CSV table of C-alpha atoms and ligand atoms in Angstrom, one decimal:
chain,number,residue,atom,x,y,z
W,53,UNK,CA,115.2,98.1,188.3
W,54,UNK,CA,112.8,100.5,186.7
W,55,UNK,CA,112.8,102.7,189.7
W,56,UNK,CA,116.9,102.8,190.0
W,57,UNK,CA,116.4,104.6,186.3
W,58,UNK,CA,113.7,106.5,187.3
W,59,UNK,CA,114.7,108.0,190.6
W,60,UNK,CA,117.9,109.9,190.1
W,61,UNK,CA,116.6,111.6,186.8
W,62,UNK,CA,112.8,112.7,188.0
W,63,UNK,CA,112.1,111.8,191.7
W,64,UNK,CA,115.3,113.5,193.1
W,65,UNK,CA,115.4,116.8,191.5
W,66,UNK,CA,111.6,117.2,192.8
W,67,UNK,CA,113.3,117.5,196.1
W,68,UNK,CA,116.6,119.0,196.0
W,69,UNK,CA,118.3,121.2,193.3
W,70,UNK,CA,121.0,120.2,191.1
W,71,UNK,CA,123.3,122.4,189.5
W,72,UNK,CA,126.0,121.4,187.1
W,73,UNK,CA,129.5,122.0,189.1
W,74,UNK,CA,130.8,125.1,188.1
W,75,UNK,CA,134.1,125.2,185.5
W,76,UNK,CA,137.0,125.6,187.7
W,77,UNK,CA,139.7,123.7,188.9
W,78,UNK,CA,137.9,121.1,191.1
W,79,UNK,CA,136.0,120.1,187.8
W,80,UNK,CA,139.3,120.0,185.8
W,81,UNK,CA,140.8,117.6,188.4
W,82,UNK,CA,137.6,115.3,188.9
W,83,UNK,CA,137.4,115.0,184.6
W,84,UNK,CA,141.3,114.2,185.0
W,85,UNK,CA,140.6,111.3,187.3
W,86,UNK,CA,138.0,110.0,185.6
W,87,UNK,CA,139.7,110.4,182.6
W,88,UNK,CA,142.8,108.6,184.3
W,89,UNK,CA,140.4,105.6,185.2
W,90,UNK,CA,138.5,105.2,182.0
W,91,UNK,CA,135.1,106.5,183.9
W,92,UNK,CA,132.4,106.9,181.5
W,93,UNK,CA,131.7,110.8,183.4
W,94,UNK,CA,128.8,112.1,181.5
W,95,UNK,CA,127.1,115.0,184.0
W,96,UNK,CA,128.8,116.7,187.3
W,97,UNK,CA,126.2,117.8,189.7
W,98,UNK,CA,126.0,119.5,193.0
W,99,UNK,CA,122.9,119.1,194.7
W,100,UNK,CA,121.7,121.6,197.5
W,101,UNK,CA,121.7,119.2,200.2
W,102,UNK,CA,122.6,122.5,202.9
W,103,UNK,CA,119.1,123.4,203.0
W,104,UNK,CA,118.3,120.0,204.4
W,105,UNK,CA,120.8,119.3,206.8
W,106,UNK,CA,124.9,119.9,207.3
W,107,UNK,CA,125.4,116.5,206.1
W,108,UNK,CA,128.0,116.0,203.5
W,109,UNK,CA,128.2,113.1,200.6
W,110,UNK,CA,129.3,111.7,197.3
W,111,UNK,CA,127.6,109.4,195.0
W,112,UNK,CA,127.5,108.4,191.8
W,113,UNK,CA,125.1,106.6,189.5
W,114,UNK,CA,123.8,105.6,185.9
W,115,UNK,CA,124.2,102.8,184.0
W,116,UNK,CA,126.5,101.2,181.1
W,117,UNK,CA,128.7,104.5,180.0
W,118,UNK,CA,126.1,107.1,181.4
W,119,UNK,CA,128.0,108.1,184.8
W,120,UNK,CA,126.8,111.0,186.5
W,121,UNK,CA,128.7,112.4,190.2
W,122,UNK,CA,126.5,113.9,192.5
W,123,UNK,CA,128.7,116.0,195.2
W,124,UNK,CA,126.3,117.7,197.9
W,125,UNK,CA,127.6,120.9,198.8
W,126,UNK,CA,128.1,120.4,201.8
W,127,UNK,CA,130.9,118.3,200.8
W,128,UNK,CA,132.6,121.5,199.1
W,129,UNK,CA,134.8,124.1,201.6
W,130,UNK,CA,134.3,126.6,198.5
W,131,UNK,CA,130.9,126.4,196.9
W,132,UNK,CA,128.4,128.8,197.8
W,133,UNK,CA,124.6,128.1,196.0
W,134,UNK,CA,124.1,130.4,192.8
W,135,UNK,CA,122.3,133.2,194.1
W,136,UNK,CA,123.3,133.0,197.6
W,137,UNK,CA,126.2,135.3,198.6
W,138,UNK,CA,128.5,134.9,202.1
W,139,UNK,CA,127.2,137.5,204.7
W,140,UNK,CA,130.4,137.5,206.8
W,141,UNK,CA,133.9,136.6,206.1
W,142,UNK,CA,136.1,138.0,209.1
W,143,UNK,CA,135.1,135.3,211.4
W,144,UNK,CA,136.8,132.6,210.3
W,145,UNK,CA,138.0,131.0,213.0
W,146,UNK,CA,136.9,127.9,212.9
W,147,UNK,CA,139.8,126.5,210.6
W,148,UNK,CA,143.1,127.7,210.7
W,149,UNK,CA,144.4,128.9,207.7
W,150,UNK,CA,146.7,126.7,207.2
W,151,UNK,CA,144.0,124.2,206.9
W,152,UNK,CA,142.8,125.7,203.9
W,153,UNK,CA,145.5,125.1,201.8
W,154,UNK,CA,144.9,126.3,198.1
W,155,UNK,CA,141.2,126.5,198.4
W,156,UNK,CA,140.7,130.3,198.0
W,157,UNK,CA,143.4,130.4,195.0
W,158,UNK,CA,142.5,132.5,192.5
W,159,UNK,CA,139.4,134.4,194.9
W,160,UNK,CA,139.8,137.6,196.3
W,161,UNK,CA,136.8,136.8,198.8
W,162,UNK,CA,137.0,134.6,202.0
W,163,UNK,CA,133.7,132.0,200.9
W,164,UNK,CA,131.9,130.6,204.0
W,165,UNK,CA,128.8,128.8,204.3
W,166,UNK,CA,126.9,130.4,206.2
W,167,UNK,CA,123.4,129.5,207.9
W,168,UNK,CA,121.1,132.4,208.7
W,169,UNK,CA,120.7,131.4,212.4
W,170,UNK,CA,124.1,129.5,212.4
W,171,UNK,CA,127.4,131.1,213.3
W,172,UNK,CA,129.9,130.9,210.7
W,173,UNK,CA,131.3,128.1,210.9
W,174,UNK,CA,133.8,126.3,207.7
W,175,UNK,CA,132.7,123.3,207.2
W,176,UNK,CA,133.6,120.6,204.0
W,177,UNK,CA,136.7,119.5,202.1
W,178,UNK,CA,139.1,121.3,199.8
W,179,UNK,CA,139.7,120.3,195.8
W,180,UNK,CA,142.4,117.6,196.8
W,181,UNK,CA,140.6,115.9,199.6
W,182,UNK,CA,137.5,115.9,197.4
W,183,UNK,CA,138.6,114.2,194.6
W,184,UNK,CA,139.9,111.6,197.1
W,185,UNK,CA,136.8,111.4,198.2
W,186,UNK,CA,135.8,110.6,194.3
W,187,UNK,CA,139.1,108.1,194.5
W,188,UNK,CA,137.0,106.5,196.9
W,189,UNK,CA,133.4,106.3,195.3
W,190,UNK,CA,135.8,105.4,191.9
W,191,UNK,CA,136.7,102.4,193.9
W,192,UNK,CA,133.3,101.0,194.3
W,193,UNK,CA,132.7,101.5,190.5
W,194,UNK,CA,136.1,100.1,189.6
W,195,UNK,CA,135.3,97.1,191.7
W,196,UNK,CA,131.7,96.5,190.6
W,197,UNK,CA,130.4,96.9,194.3
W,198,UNK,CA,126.7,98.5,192.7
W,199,UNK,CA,126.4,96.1,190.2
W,200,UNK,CA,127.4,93.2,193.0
W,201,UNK,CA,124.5,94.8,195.0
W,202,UNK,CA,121.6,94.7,193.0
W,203,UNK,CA,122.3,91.0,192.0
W,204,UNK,CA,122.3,90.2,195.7
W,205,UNK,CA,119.2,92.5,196.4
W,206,UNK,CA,117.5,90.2,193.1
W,207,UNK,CA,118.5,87.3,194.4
W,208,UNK,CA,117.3,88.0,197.9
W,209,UNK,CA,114.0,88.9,196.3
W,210,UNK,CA,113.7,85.8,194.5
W,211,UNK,CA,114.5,83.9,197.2
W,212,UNK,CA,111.2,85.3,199.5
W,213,UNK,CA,109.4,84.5,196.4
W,214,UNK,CA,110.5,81.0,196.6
W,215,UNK,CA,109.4,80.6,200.7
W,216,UNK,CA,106.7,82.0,199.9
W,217,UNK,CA,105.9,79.5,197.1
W,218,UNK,CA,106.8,76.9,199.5
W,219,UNK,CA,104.7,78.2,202.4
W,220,UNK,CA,101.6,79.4,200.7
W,221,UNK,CA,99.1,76.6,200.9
W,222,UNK,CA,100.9,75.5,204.3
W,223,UNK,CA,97.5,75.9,206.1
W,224,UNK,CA,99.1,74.6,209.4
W,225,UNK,CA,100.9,77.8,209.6
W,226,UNK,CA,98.6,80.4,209.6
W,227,UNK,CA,96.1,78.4,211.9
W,228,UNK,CA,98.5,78.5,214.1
W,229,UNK,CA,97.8,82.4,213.8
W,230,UNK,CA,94.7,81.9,214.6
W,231,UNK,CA,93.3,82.3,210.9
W,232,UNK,CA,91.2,78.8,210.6
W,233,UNK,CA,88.4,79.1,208.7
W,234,UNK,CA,89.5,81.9,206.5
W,235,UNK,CA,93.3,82.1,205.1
W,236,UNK,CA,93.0,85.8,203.1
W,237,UNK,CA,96.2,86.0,200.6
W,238,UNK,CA,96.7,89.1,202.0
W,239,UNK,CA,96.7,87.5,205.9
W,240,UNK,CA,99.4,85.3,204.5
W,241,UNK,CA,101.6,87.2,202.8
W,242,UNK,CA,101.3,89.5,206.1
W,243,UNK,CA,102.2,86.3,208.0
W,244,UNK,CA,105.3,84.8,206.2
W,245,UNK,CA,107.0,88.0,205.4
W,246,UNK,CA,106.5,89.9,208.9
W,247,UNK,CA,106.7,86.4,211.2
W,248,UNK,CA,108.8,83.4,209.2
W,249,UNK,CA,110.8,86.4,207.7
W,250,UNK,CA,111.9,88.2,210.4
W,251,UNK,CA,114.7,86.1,211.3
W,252,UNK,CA,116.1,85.4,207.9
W,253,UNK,CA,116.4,89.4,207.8
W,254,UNK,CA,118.2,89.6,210.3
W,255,UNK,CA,120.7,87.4,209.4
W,256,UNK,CA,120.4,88.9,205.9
W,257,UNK,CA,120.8,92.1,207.0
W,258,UNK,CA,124.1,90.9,209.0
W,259,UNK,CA,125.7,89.1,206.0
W,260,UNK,CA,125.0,92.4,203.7
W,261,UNK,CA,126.9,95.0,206.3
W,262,UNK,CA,130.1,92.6,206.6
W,263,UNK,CA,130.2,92.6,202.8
W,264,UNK,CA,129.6,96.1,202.5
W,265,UNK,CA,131.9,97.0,204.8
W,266,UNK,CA,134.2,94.8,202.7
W,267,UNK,CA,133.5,97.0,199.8
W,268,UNK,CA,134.6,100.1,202.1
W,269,UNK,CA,137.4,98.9,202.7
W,270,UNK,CA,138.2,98.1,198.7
W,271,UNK,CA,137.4,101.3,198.0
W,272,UNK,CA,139.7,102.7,200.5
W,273,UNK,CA,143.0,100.8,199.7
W,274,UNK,CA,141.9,102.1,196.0
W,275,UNK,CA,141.8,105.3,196.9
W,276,UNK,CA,145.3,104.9,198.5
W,277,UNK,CA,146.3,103.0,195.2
W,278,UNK,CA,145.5,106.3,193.3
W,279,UNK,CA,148.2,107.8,195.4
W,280,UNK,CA,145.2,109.5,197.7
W,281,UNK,CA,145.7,108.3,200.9
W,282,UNK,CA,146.8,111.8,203.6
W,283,UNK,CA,144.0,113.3,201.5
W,284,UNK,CA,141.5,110.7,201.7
W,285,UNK,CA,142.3,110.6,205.6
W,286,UNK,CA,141.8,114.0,206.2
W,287,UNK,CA,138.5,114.2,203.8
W,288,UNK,CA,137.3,111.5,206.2
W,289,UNK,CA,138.5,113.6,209.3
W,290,UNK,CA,136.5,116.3,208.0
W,291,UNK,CA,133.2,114.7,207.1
W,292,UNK,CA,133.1,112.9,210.4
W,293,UNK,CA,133.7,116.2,211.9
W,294,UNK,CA,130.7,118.0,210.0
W,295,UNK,CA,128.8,114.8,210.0
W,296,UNK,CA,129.0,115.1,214.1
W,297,UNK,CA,129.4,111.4,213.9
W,298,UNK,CA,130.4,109.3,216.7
W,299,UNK,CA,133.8,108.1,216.7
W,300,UNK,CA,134.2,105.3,218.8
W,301,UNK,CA,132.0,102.1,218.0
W,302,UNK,CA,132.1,98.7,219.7
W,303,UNK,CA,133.2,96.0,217.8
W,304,UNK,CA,129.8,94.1,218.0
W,305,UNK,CA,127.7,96.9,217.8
W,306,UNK,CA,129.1,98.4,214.7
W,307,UNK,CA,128.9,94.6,213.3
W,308,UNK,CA,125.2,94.3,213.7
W,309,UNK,CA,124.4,98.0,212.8
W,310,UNK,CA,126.8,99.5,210.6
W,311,UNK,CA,127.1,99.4,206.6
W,312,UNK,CA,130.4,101.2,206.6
W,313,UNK,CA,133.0,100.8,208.9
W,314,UNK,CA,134.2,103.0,211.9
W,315,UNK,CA,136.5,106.1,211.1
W,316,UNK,CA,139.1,104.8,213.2
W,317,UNK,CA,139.5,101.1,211.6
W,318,UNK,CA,139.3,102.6,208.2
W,319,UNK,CA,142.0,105.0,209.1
W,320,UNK,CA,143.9,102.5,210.7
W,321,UNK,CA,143.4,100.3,207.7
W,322,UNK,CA,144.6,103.0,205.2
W,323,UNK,CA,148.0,103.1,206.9
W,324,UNK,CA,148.3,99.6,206.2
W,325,UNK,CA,147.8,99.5,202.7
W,326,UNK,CA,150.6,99.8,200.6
W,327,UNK,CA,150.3,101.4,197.8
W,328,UNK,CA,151.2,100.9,194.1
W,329,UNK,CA,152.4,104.4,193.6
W,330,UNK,CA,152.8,107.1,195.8
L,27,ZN,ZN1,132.2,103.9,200.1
């Protein structure tokens, strides 16, 4: 608990830099949908997550009515790094232009991300499919899926503090590890958590990815709720695109492995939703 305080505010900004996101209109939009919803929005950050990798994101965290969006700007078709300028703009090929839609409005210059070694190459979402993308991550908030988390991740941890209650003085156990004579804390803690544990994990582990995928799929019929849902498809089209992830997952595989589920069964899903206003 202390850490989930702690890490956003002091460990994470040892690592990557976080700007407040410019004034403009994507801020104006995100404040009017939090604003819309009741968010407690308190701070609006981008974080240079481009250095790292091309990987895009949204989250949000903070407690109570201390709400802080973190948007990576990868995520962002239009954000180029204070200090950094655009070295060429001609080759744009990438995306048509019709795909941009009203992203450049209001600049005279063509703003690419562009990687030293890379070439250029657009990559991210424009203002509408980003604050989908928020309509999204609103969702989880609106529906309490963090707060539903950590009572799950306390419960799970008092319940290995219970088995291991249970099992502690169980001397027949870890002799039958070979440990007869001498039964170190250590040794058993090793023991129950690595050995008798292993198999409650798993089945753990399998319970928590069909509930969060649950949650993804809350968030998305949200999103659709909010009026969001072409927008919210094609943010997803877009991020799976830069992400380079795979888009075709087996049914079982994607069960036992994956906390959010496939692109194409989300989109899929989205179409059925029907929404509240549109
Ligand atoms: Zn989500």
């Amino acid at each position: 608990m202390v850490l989930l305080h702690i890490y956003p505010e002091f460990i994470a900004p040892l690592f990557d830099k976080y700007n407040p996101l410019p004034d403009g209109e994507l801020k104006t939009k995100i404040n009017e949908l939090a604003q819309s919803l009741d968010f407690p929005l308190q701070k609006l950050y981008v974080v240079e997550g481009s250095k790292r990798s091309a990987h895009s994101n949204a989250y949000m965290y903070g407690f109570h009515k201390n709400k802080r969006i973190v948007l990576f700007d990868t995520l962002l078709e239009d954000y180029t790094p204070v200090g950094r300028t655009d070295q060429t703009n001609s080759d744009s090929t990438e995306v048509p232009e019709s795909d941009r839609e009203e992203s450049n409005s209001g600049k005279g210059e063509d703003v690419n991300k562009t990687d030293k070694d890379c070439e250029t190459k657009k990559i991210g979402c424009n203002t509408e499919e980003v604050v989908a993308v928020l309509g999204h991550e609103l969702g989880h908030w609106k529906f309490s899926h963090m707060l539903k988390n950590i009572v799950i991740m306390q419960g799970s941890i008092l319940f290995s503090f219970f088995v291991f209650g249970q099992l502690m003085n169980n001397k027949q156990i870890f002799a039958a590890f070979g440990f007869i004579d001498q039964q170190p804390i250590l040794i058993r803690l090793y023991i129950v958590f690595s050995f008798i544990f292993s198999p409650i994990n798993e089945i753990e582990s399998f319970l928590m990815h069909i509930l969060s995928r649950r949650f993804e799929f809350q968030a998305d019929e949200f999103a659709v709720n909010l009026g969001k849902r072409e927008k919210l498809k094609s943010a997803l089209l877009k991020l799976f695109k830069d992400n380079l992830a795979f888009p075709v997952a087996d049914w079982m595989y994607s069960a036992r492995h994956y906390s959010h589920p496939p692109l194409l069964e989300r989109l899929r899903a989205m179409d059925q939703y029907k929404p509240k206003q549109e």
